[in-house]
Structures are given as C-alpha cells and as structure tokens.
XYZ file of C-alpha atoms in Angstrom:
621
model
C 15.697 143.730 133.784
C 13.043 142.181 132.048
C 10.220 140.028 133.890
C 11.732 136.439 132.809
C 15.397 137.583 134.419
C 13.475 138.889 137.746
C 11.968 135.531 137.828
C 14.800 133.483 137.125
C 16.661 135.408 139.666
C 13.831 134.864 142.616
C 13.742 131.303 141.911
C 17.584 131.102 142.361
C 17.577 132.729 145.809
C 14.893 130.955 147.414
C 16.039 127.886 145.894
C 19.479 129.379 147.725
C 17.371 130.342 150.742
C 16.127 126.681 151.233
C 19.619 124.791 150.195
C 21.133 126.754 153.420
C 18.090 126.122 155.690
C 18.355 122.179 155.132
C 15.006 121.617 156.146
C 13.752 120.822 152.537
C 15.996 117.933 150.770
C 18.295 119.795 148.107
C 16.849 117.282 145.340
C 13.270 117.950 145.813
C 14.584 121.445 145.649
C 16.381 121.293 142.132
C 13.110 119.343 141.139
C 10.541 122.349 142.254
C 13.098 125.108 140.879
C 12.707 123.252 137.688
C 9.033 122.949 137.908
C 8.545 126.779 138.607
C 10.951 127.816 135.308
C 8.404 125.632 133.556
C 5.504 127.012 134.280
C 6.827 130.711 133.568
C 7.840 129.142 130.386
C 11.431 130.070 131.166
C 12.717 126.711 130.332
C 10.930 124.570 127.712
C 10.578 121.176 128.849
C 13.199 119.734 127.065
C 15.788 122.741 128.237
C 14.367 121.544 131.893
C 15.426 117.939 131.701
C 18.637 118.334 129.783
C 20.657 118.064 132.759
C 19.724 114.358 133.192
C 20.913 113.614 129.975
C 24.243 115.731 130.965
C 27.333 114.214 130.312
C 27.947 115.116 133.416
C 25.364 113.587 135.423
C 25.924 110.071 133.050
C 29.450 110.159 134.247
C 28.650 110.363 137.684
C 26.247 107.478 138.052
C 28.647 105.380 136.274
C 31.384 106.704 138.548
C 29.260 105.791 141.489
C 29.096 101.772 140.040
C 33.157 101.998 139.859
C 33.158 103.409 143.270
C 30.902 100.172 144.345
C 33.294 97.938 142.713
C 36.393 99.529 144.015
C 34.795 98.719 147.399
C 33.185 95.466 147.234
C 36.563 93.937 146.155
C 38.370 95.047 148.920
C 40.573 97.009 146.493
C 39.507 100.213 148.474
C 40.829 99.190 151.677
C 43.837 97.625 150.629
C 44.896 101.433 148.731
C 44.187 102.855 151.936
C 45.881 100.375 153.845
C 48.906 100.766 151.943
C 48.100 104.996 152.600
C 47.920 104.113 156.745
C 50.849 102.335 156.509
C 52.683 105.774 155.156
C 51.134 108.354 157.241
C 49.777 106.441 160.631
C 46.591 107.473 161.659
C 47.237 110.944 162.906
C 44.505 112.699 160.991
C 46.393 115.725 160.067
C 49.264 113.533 157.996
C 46.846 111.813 156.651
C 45.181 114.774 155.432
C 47.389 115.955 153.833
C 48.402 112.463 152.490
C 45.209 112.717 150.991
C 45.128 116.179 149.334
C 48.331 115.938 147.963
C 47.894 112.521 146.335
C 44.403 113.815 144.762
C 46.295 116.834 143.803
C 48.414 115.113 141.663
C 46.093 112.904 140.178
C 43.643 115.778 139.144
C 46.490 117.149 137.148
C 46.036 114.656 134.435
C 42.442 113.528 135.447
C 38.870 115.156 135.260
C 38.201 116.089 138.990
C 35.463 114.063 138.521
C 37.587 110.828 137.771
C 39.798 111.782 140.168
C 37.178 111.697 143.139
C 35.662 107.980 141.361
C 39.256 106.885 141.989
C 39.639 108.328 145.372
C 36.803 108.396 146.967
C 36.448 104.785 148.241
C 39.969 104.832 149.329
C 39.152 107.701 150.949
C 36.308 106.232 152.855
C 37.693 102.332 153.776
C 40.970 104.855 154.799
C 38.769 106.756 157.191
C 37.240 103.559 158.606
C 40.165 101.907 159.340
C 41.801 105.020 161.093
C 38.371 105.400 163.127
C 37.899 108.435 161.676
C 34.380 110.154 160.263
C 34.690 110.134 156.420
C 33.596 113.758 156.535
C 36.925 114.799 157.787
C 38.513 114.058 154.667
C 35.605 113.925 151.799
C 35.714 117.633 151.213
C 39.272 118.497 151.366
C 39.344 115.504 148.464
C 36.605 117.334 146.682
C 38.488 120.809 146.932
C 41.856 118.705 146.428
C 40.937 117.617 143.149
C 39.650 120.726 141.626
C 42.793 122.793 142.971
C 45.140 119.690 140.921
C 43.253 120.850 137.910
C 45.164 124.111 137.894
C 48.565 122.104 137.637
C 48.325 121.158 133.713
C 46.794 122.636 130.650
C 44.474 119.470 130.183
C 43.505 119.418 134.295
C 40.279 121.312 134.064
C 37.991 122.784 130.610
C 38.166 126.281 131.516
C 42.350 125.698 131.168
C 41.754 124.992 127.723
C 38.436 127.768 126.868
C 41.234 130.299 127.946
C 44.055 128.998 125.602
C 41.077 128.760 122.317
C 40.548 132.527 122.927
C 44.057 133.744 123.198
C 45.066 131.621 120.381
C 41.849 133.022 118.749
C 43.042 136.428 119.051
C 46.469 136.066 118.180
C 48.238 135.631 121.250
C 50.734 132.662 121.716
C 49.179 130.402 123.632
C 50.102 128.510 127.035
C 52.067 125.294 127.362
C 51.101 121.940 129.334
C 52.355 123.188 132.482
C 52.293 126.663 132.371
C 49.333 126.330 134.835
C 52.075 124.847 137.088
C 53.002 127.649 139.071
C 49.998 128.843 139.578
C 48.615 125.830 140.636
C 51.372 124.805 143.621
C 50.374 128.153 145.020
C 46.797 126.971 144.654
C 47.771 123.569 146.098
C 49.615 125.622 148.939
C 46.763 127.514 149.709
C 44.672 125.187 149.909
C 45.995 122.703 151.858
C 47.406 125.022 154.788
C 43.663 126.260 154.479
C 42.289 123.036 155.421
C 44.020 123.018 158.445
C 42.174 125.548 159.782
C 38.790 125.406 158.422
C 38.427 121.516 159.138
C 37.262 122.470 162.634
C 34.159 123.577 160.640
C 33.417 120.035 159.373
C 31.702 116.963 160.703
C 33.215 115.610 164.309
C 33.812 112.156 164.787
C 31.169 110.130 166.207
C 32.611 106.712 167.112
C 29.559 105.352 168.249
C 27.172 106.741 166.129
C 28.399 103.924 163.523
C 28.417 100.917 166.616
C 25.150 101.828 167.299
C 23.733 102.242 163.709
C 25.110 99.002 163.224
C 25.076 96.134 165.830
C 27.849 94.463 165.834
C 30.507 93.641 162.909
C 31.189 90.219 161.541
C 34.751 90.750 163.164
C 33.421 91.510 166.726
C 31.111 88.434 166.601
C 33.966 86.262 165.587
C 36.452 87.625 168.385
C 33.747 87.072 171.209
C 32.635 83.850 169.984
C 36.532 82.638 169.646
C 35.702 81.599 165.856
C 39.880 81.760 164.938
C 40.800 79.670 167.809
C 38.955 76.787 167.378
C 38.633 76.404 163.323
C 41.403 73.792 161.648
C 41.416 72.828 158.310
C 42.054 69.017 157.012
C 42.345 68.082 153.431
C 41.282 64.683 152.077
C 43.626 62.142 150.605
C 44.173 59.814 147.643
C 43.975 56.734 149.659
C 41.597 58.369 152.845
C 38.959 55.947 153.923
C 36.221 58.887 153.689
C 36.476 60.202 150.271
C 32.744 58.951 148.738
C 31.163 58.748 151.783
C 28.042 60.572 153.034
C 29.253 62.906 156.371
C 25.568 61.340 158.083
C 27.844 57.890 157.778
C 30.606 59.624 159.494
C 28.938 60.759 162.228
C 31.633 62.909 162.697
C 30.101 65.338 165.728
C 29.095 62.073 167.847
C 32.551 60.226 167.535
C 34.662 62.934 167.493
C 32.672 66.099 169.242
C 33.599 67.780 166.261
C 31.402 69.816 163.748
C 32.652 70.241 160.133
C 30.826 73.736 159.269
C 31.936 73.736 155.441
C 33.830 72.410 152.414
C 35.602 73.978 150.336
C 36.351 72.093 146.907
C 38.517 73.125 143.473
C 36.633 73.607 140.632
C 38.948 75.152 138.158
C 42.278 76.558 138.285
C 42.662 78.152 134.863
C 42.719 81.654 136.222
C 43.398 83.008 139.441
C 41.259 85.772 139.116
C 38.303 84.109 138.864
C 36.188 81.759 141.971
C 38.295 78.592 141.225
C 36.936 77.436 144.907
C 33.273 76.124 145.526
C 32.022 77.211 148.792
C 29.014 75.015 150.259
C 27.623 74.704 154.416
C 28.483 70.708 154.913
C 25.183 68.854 155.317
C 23.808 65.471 156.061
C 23.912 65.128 152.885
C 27.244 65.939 151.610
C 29.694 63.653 149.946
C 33.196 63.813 150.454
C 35.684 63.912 147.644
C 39.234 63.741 147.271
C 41.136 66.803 147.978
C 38.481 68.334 149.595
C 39.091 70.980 152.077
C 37.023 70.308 154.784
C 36.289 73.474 157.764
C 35.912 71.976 161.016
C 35.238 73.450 164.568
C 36.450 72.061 167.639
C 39.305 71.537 170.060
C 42.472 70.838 169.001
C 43.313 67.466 170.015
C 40.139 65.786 168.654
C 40.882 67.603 165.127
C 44.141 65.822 165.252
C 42.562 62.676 166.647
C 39.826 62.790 163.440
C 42.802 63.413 160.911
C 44.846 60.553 161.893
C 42.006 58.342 161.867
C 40.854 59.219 158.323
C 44.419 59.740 157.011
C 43.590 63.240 156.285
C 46.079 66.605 155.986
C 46.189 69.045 158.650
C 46.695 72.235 156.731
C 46.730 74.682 159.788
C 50.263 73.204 160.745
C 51.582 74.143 157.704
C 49.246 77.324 157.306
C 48.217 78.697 160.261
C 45.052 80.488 159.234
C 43.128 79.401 162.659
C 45.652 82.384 164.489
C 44.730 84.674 161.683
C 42.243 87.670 163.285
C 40.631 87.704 159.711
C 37.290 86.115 159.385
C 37.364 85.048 155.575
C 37.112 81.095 156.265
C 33.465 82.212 158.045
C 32.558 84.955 155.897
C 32.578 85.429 152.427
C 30.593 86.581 149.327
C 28.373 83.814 149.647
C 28.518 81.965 153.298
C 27.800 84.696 156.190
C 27.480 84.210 160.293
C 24.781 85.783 161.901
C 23.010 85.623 165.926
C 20.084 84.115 166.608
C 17.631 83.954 169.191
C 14.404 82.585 169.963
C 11.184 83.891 170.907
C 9.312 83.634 174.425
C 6.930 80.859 172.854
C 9.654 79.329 170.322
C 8.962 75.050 170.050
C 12.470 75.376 169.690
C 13.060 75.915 173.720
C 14.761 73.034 176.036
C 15.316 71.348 172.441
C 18.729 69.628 172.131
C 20.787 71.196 169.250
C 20.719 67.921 167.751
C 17.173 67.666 167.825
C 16.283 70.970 166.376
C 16.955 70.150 162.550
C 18.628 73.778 162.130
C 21.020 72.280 159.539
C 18.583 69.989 157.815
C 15.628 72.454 157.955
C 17.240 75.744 157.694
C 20.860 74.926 155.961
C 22.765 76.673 158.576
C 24.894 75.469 161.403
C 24.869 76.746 165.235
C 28.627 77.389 166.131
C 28.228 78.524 169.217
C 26.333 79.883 172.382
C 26.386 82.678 174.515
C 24.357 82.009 177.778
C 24.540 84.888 179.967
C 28.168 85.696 180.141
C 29.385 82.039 178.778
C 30.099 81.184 175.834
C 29.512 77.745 174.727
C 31.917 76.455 171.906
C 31.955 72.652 171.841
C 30.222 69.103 172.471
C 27.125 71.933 171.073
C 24.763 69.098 169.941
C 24.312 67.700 173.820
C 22.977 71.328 174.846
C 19.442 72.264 175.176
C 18.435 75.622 173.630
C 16.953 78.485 176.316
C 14.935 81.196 176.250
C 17.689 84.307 176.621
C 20.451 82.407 174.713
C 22.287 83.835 171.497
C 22.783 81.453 168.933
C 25.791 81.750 166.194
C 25.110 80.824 163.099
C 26.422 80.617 159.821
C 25.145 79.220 156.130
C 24.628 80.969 153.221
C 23.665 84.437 153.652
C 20.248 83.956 151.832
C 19.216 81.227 154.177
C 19.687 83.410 157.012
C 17.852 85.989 155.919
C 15.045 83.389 155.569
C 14.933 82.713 159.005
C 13.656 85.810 159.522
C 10.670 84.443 158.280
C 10.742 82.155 161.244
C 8.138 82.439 163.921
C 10.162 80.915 166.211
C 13.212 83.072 165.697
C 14.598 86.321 166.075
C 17.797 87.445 163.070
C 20.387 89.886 164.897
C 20.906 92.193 162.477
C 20.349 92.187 159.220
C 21.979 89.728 157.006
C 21.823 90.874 153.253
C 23.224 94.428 154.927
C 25.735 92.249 156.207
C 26.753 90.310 153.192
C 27.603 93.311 151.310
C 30.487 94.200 153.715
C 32.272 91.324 152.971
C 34.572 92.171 150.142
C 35.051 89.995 147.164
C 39.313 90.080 147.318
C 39.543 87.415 144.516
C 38.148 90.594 142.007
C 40.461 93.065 143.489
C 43.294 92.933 140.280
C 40.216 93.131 138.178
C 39.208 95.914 139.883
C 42.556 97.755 139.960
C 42.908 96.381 136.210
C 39.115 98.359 134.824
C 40.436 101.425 137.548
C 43.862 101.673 135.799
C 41.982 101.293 132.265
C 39.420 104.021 132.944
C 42.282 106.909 133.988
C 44.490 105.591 131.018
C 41.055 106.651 128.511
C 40.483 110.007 130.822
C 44.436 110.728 130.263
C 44.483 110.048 126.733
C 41.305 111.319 125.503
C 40.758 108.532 123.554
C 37.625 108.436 123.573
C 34.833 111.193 125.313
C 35.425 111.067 128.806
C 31.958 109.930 129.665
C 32.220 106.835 127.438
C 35.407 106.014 129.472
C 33.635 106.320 132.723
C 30.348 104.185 131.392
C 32.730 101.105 129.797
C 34.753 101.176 133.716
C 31.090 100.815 135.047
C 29.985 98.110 132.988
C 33.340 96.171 132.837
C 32.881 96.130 137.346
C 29.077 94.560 136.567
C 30.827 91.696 134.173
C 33.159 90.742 135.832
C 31.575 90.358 139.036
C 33.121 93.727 140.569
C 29.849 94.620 141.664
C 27.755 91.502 142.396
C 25.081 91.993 140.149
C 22.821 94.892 138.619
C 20.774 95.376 141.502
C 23.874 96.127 143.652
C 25.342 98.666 140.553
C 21.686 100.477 141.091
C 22.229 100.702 144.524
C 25.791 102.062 144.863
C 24.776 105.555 142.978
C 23.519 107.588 145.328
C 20.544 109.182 144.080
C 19.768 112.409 145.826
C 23.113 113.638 144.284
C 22.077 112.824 140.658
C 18.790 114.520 141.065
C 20.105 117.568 142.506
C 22.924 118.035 139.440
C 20.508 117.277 137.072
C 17.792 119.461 138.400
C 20.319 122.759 139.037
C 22.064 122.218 135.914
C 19.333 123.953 133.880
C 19.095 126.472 136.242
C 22.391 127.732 134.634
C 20.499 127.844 131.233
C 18.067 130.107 132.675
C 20.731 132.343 133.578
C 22.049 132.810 130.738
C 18.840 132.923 128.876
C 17.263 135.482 130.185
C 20.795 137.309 129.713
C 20.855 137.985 134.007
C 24.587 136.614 133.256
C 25.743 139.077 131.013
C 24.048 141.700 132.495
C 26.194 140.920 135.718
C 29.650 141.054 133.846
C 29.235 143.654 131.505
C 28.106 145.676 134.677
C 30.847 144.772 136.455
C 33.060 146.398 133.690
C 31.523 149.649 133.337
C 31.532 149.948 137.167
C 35.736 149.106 137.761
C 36.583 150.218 134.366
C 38.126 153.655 135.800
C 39.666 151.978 138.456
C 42.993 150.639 136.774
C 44.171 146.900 135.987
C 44.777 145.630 139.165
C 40.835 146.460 140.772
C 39.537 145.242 137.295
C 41.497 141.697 137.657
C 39.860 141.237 140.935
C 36.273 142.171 139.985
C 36.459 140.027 137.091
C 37.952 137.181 139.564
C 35.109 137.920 141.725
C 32.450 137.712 139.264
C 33.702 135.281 137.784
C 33.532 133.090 141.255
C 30.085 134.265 141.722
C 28.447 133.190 138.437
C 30.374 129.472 138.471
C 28.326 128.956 141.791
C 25.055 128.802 139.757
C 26.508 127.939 136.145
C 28.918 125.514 135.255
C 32.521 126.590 135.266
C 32.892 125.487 131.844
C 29.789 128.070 130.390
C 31.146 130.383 132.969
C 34.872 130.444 131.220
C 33.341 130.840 127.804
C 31.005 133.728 128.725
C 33.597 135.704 130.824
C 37.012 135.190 128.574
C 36.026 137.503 126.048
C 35.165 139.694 128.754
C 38.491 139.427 130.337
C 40.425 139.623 126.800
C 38.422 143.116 125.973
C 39.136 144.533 129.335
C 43.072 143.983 129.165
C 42.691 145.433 125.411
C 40.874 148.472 127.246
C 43.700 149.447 129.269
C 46.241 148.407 127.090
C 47.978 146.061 129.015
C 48.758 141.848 129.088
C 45.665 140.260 128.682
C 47.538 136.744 130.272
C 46.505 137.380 133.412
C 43.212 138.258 132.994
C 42.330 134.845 131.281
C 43.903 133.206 133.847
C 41.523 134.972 136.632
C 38.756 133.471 134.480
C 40.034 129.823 134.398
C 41.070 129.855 138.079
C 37.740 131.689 139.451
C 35.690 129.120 137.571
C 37.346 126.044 138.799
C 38.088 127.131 142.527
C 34.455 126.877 143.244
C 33.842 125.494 146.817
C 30.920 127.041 148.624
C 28.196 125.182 147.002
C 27.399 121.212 146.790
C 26.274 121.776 143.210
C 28.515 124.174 141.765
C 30.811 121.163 140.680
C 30.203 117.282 140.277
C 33.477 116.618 143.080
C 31.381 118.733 145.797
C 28.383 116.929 144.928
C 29.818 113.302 144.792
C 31.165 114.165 148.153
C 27.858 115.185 149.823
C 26.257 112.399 151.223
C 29.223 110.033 151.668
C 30.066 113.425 153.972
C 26.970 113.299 155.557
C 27.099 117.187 154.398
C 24.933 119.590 154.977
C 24.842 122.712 152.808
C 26.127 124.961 155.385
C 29.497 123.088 155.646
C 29.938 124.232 152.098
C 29.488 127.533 153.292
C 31.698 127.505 156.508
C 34.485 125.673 154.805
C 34.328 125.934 151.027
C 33.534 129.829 151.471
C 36.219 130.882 153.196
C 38.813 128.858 151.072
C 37.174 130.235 147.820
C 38.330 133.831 148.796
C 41.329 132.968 150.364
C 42.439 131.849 146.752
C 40.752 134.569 144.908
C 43.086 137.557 147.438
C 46.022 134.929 147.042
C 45.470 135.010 143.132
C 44.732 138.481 142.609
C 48.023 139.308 144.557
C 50.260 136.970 142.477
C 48.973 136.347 139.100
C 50.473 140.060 137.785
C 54.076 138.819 139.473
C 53.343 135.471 137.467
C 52.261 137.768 134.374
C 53.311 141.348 134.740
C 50.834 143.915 133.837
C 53.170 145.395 131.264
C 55.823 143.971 129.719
C-alpha cells in the first residue's frame, strides 16, 4: 500500500470513528475529511468540491423545495389522510402501508424521487396518527432502494450490469427480470422491519407539545372560535353596502364584532386566490357581495342580518360547526395570544379604549381570565394584568407586536404562519408532483433537470410562498454531508485502495468454489458501496464478477446480479445513498440507528441473496 492509500484509508475510519460517536456534527465531518485529503494533496481542489456540483446533491436540494411545496399546500396531509383512512392508525399496518406503496413506486422511480414524493406524506401521515416520523422515515428510505430491484430501469447498477453482459456477449436481461429477485428483497425487507423497528426512535408525544406551545387548533377549541363565528353576505339592495363599518357601529348596537371580510376578486381560475382576505377596520367599506366574518352569539347575528337585509350563509353552510380553523387562519390572516406586561399602559384599559385594531391592525377575540373565558360584549371589559388575550390580523402585524413594550407574543407567529397550508395550491401541487415522476419515468430529459423544473414550477406558482421559504425547506446539514463524503469515494478509488480490496478478495476465495466466491463478491461489494457510490461501485466490481464466473467456468448471471443487488441494498450508513440521507434529520437520526437497523437488514439480504440467486440462476446450466 502506498502512503496516499494509508492516508486515504485513516481519514475514512476516523471520519467513521466520529460519524458513530455523534458528538461531532456529520457535516463538519465530511467538511474536515475533505480538508485533510487536501492538504495531503490526495484530492485537488476541484476533485474536493465536485460533490457539490453532483447531480446528486442538485437533485436533492431541489427535491427538498418539492417536499416544501408538497407540504405547504396541504397536499401532504391530504395523501396521507387518504393512507389513514386505509390502514387506521395501528402503526404496524401502516408500516407496511408505507413500504409497500414506496416499493412500488421505486420500481419505476429514482429512489431519490421516490423519497421527494413520499416523504412529506410520510411525515403529515405520522402527525396525524400521533406517531414520531422516525418510525417510518427509514423503513421509506430502505423501502425505496429495495423497489429499485423490481425493474431493469429501478436503480443504475440494474443497468451497469446489463452494459457488461451485453458487452461480453451474453443476452442481456429484460424489464422485469429483476422482478423476482426483488419481491424476495421486498419480502425481506419488510418482515425485517418488524423486528428491527424496536431499534428506532420512540415516540415522544410531548416532546412536540412542549417544543411547540400550543397549535392554532387547540387555541381555537379552548377559545370556542367555531361556535360563535357566522357568516353574512351583503345584498344588492342592503342598506350597508358603501358605508364605512365606524358608521355602523356594529359592536355597540349589536354586541357584535365583524373580525374580517372576505371579497371576490376574480373567478377565472379556481386554482388561483380568487378571494381577498383583509382584518375589517374602522376604516373599511362595505361592498356588495361581500362576505363579512362576524363573532358573536347567535341571536344578535340574526338580529344584525335582518336589519341590514343581509344573507346568513351558515344556515345554508354550516362552517361555524366545522372543527377546522381555516375562516381564522390562513396563508395570510393568523390568531395568536397575547399578554401584557407588569407595567403595560395598557392595564384596567377598556378594550375599546386600547386602539388594538386601529394601532396594531389586529382584533382581540377573546379572553381567558383565570379559568374563564370571555367571548362577547369584549369592548365593555377592562384589560388585567394575568389575562390572555386572542388575537388575530395578519400574521406580519402580529409579529410586530412583539416589538411592543407593553406586550408579550405567545409563541411565535411567522413559525406559526407556515403551518397553515395553502389548500387552494394543492392540484398545482399534485399537478408539478405528477409532472416530475412522468420526466423521472420517461427519461425525457436528465433526471436532475426533472427534479430542478418540479422545484422551480412549486416557487411560481406559489407552492412554496416565496424564495426565502424554498431556501429554508432544504435541509442543509444533509447537503453538506453528501457533498463533502462524495469525494471521499474518489479518493478511494484513486489511490487504487478499491481495487486492491476486490482483486484481493479474488485471489483469497478463488479456490473455494462458486458458491463462497458469490458471497465474497456480495460482501465486498456491500462494503465498498458504504464509502463509494453504488453506481462507481457496480462499474468497478462487474468486471470483477464477469471474470470470476469465466474462472470457474460457470453462469456469470448470477454473479452480476450480486453486484447490482450488494450496491443498492446499502443501509448502514446515512451517506452511503441520497434516500438514507434525505431521511436523516426529518428522522431525527443519529448515525448509530443506521447501524442498529440498516446493519442488520443489509446482511439479512446479502445470506437471503446468496442462498437464492443460484436457484434464480443455476450455477450450471
């Protein structure tokens, strides 16, 4: 071994060392392994950052943006919805649910489309059964790498196999000759997982309460928001339209509040905002056909509408029983609590008197004193020292009153704002989703292209609110570290410690017959993708494979195929494919769940395999 290969190789296993320890982050660690291979001139710089301009590591940021846009439309919890309503929330049905339908999907997909598609289903699905995301992140990881085994086109090292036997004069395989192969994969896998998933994160129910405060739903179920919000709609001939809602005086006659208007601006296409959203004011004119949001009992809402010759929608639509809190929450218009500091001005002030919706554009809709809530007739009560305030206005203003010396924000609002999901982009979503796996299917065009056009169709039309929001969907840490070990892989095979390792590996089993040669090559070959793509690791190890069937004289099939399946059933590392990595912090991973879980299911295969690839492809014919 010469001193560059020694070097490479020490770099590798403390790198190793410090991935399983945890208590250096994995990205600074991919960073300083780079650094070091620099310095011993192992890597030029340019070899050294070629992994950031990886396809690869491209595809994945853009995957994270379609990720954030599959979310933020709600498209992500209505899949999983849909997947709840099928298996219930018993975790082990849905598990499987999961790995099966992922399966499938990374038969025709990259794994690493599959798990953009996936993944945010997999996540909103998680939420809404109460379950940790971890449970199911990495059996969708492993899912969609052992679905790549199911079709010729389902993972590269499928098709480096098929150029070398049709290279050497073999007939090559068809689409699903993988097929096979792959259910027994598929089988393996999955009755794996129920075992080794005690090995991954518990739930924590809490943990996310407490991380939190409370959710926008919570808020509006303890302050009764859905039981006292009607909805009246303005007439042709109503006595109000032009008029100013000061003139009205709506809360002193009628002990009513109206919170918000709603007002059609366009109704050319449904999947665009054809509604204008705006907090009622002082200020605001009426107009015909207005929808106007107001608070308050019953019987005075009816009272107000017959007076003003107005539409009570809620008897004909009865969104006020609905446990949803869209009509107080939304893309733009948020609710919030409020307090107010020991030496606020604002104390013993009536609500009427403390200009909250003239100064600060939001409006108080209710109170909680002590174990009270306070709901109506809010503009006769005096503001305490102790009491929570509800409000709601845009969500921009209420992060301003943060800025308030004379009040305390609950919460955070912007944090907030991005939970609520913009369900008017949803077909638009699904629409750019269904567009991107069409491109990965067909090939059209390079599979990163496909991935990048997805990502910037979700910023244009408004999947993802705007570019700051794309940059903050891709989760950084997980770029850095694929980037930074990618190159690692090209000091491997540089300094030739690759080759040295397989051609070893042959002179050492090569008196041992067919059957212990098939497994060392499986076995080296699941070694070497843990540190080098499995793609580099098919094309260095094929010809390998091919010359050691030729050796003994016997079908050279199943040899290739112990290459192609030992580089894509890689598990036990985060970086060892882009799924595992994706995966990771979504997870909340840590690199010895790789190990405990993706370890033990990576042999499992490789003893299945080696046991039933010669009765797939018989030794001699």
């Amino acid at each position: 071994m010469n001193g560059s290969m020694i070097i490479t190789l020490v770099v590798l296993a403390i790198a190793s060392i410090l991935f399983i320890s945890g208590k250096v982050r994995s990205d600074l660690v991919a960073i300083g392994s780079l650094i070091v291979l620099m310095l011993f001139k192992i890597l030029t710089p340019g070899e050294a950052l070629s992994g950031f301009s990886n396809s690869v590591v491209i595809m994945m940021v853009g995957l994270f943006i379609v990720g954030g846009g599959i979310f933020q439309t709600g498209l992500a919890k209505l899949l999983s919805n849909k997947m709840l309503q099928l298996a219930g929330t018993n975790e082990t049905r849905l598990l499987m649910m999961i790995m099966i339908v992922t399966a499938l999907i990374g038969a025709f997909v990259s794994n690493t489309g599959t798990i953009a598609v996936m993944m945010p289903i997999v996540v909103s699905l998680a939420k809404s059964a109460k379950t940790n995301p971890g449970r199911f992140l990495m059996p969708l990881a492993f899912a969609s790498s052992l679905g790549g085994m199911l079709t010729l086109i389902g993972t590269p090292p499928n098709l480096v196999i098929q150029d070398v036997l049709l290279a050497a004069g073999y007939e090559g395989v068809s689409f699903f000759t993988f097929t096979p192969i792959g259910l027994v994969c598929i089988a393996v896998g999955l009755l794996s997982m129920l075992f080794l998933r005690r090995f991954l994160p518990k739930n924590d129910r809490g943990a996310e309460n407490r991380r939190h405060g409370r959710s926008l739903q919570e808020l509006a179920r303890e302050y009764q928001l859905t039981q006292n919000l009607y909805r009246v709609q303005v007439g042709a001939n109503s006595p109000i339209s032009s008029k100013t809602l000061q003139e009205l005086e709506i809360p002193a006659r009628y002990e009513l509040n109206v919170i918000e208007i709603r007002r059609r601006i366009s109704a050319k296409n449904q999947f665009f905002k054809t509604i204008n959203q705006e907090i009622a004011t002082s200020e605001t004119v009426i107009q015909e056909e207005d929808i106007l949001y107001v608070h308050g009992p019953i019987e005075r809402v009816e009272e107000f509408a017959n007076d003003y010759d107005l539409l009570m929608l809620d008897h004909q639509i009865p969104e006020n029983k609905s446990t949803d809190i869209v009509q107080y929450a939304t893309n733009d218009v948020g609710i919030a609590e409020v307090m107010l500091t020991p030496t606020s001005r604002l104390i013993n002030r009536l609500i009427k008197e403390s200009g909250f919706r003239e100064k600060y554009r939001v409006n108080i809709l209710g109170i909680q004193r002590k174990d009270q809530y306070i709901l109506h007739n809010l503009k006769d009560e005096k503001m305490r020292f102790g009491d929570a305030m509800l409000v709601q206005g845009t969500w921009k203003d209420i992060a301003l009153l943060a800025n308030e010396p004379d009040i305390v924000v609950v919460g955070q609002p912007i944090e907030e704002s991005r939970k609520v999901t913009m369900d008017n982009k949803a077909p638009i979503a699904a629409g750019i989703m269904l567009l991107m796996v069409l491109l990965l299917i067909t090939d059209f065009i390079p599979a990163v292209a496909s991935v990048m056009i997805a990502a910037v169709l979700m910023v244009v039309f408004g999947c993802v609110r705007n570019m700051e929001d794309a940059y903050k969907t891709v989760n950084w840490e997980s770029i850095v570290l694929i980037g930074g070990m990618i190159p690692m892989s090209i000091a491997i095979e540089k300094t030739g410690a690759a080759k040295l390792l397989s051609d070893g590996m042959v002179h050492l089993l090569g008196d041992y017959g067919p059957l212990v040669m098939l497994a060392g090559i499986y076995l080296i070959t699941s070694i070497l993708t843990l540190f080098i793509s499995n793609t580099a690791c098919a094309v260095l190890l094929a010809p390998i494979a091919l010359g050691a069937a030729l050796q003994f004289g016997v079908n050279p099939y199943p040899f290739l195929f112990a290459v192609s399946i030992g580089a894509s059933m890689c598990f036990a590392s985060p970086f060892s494919t882009p799924p595992n990595a994706l995966v990771m912090s979504a997870g909340r991973y840590k690199f010895t769940h790789y190990l405990k879980v993706g370890l033990p299911l990576q042999i499992m295969i490789g003893i299945v395999m080696v046991a039933v690839l010669p009765l797939f492809f018989p030794f001699y014919k």
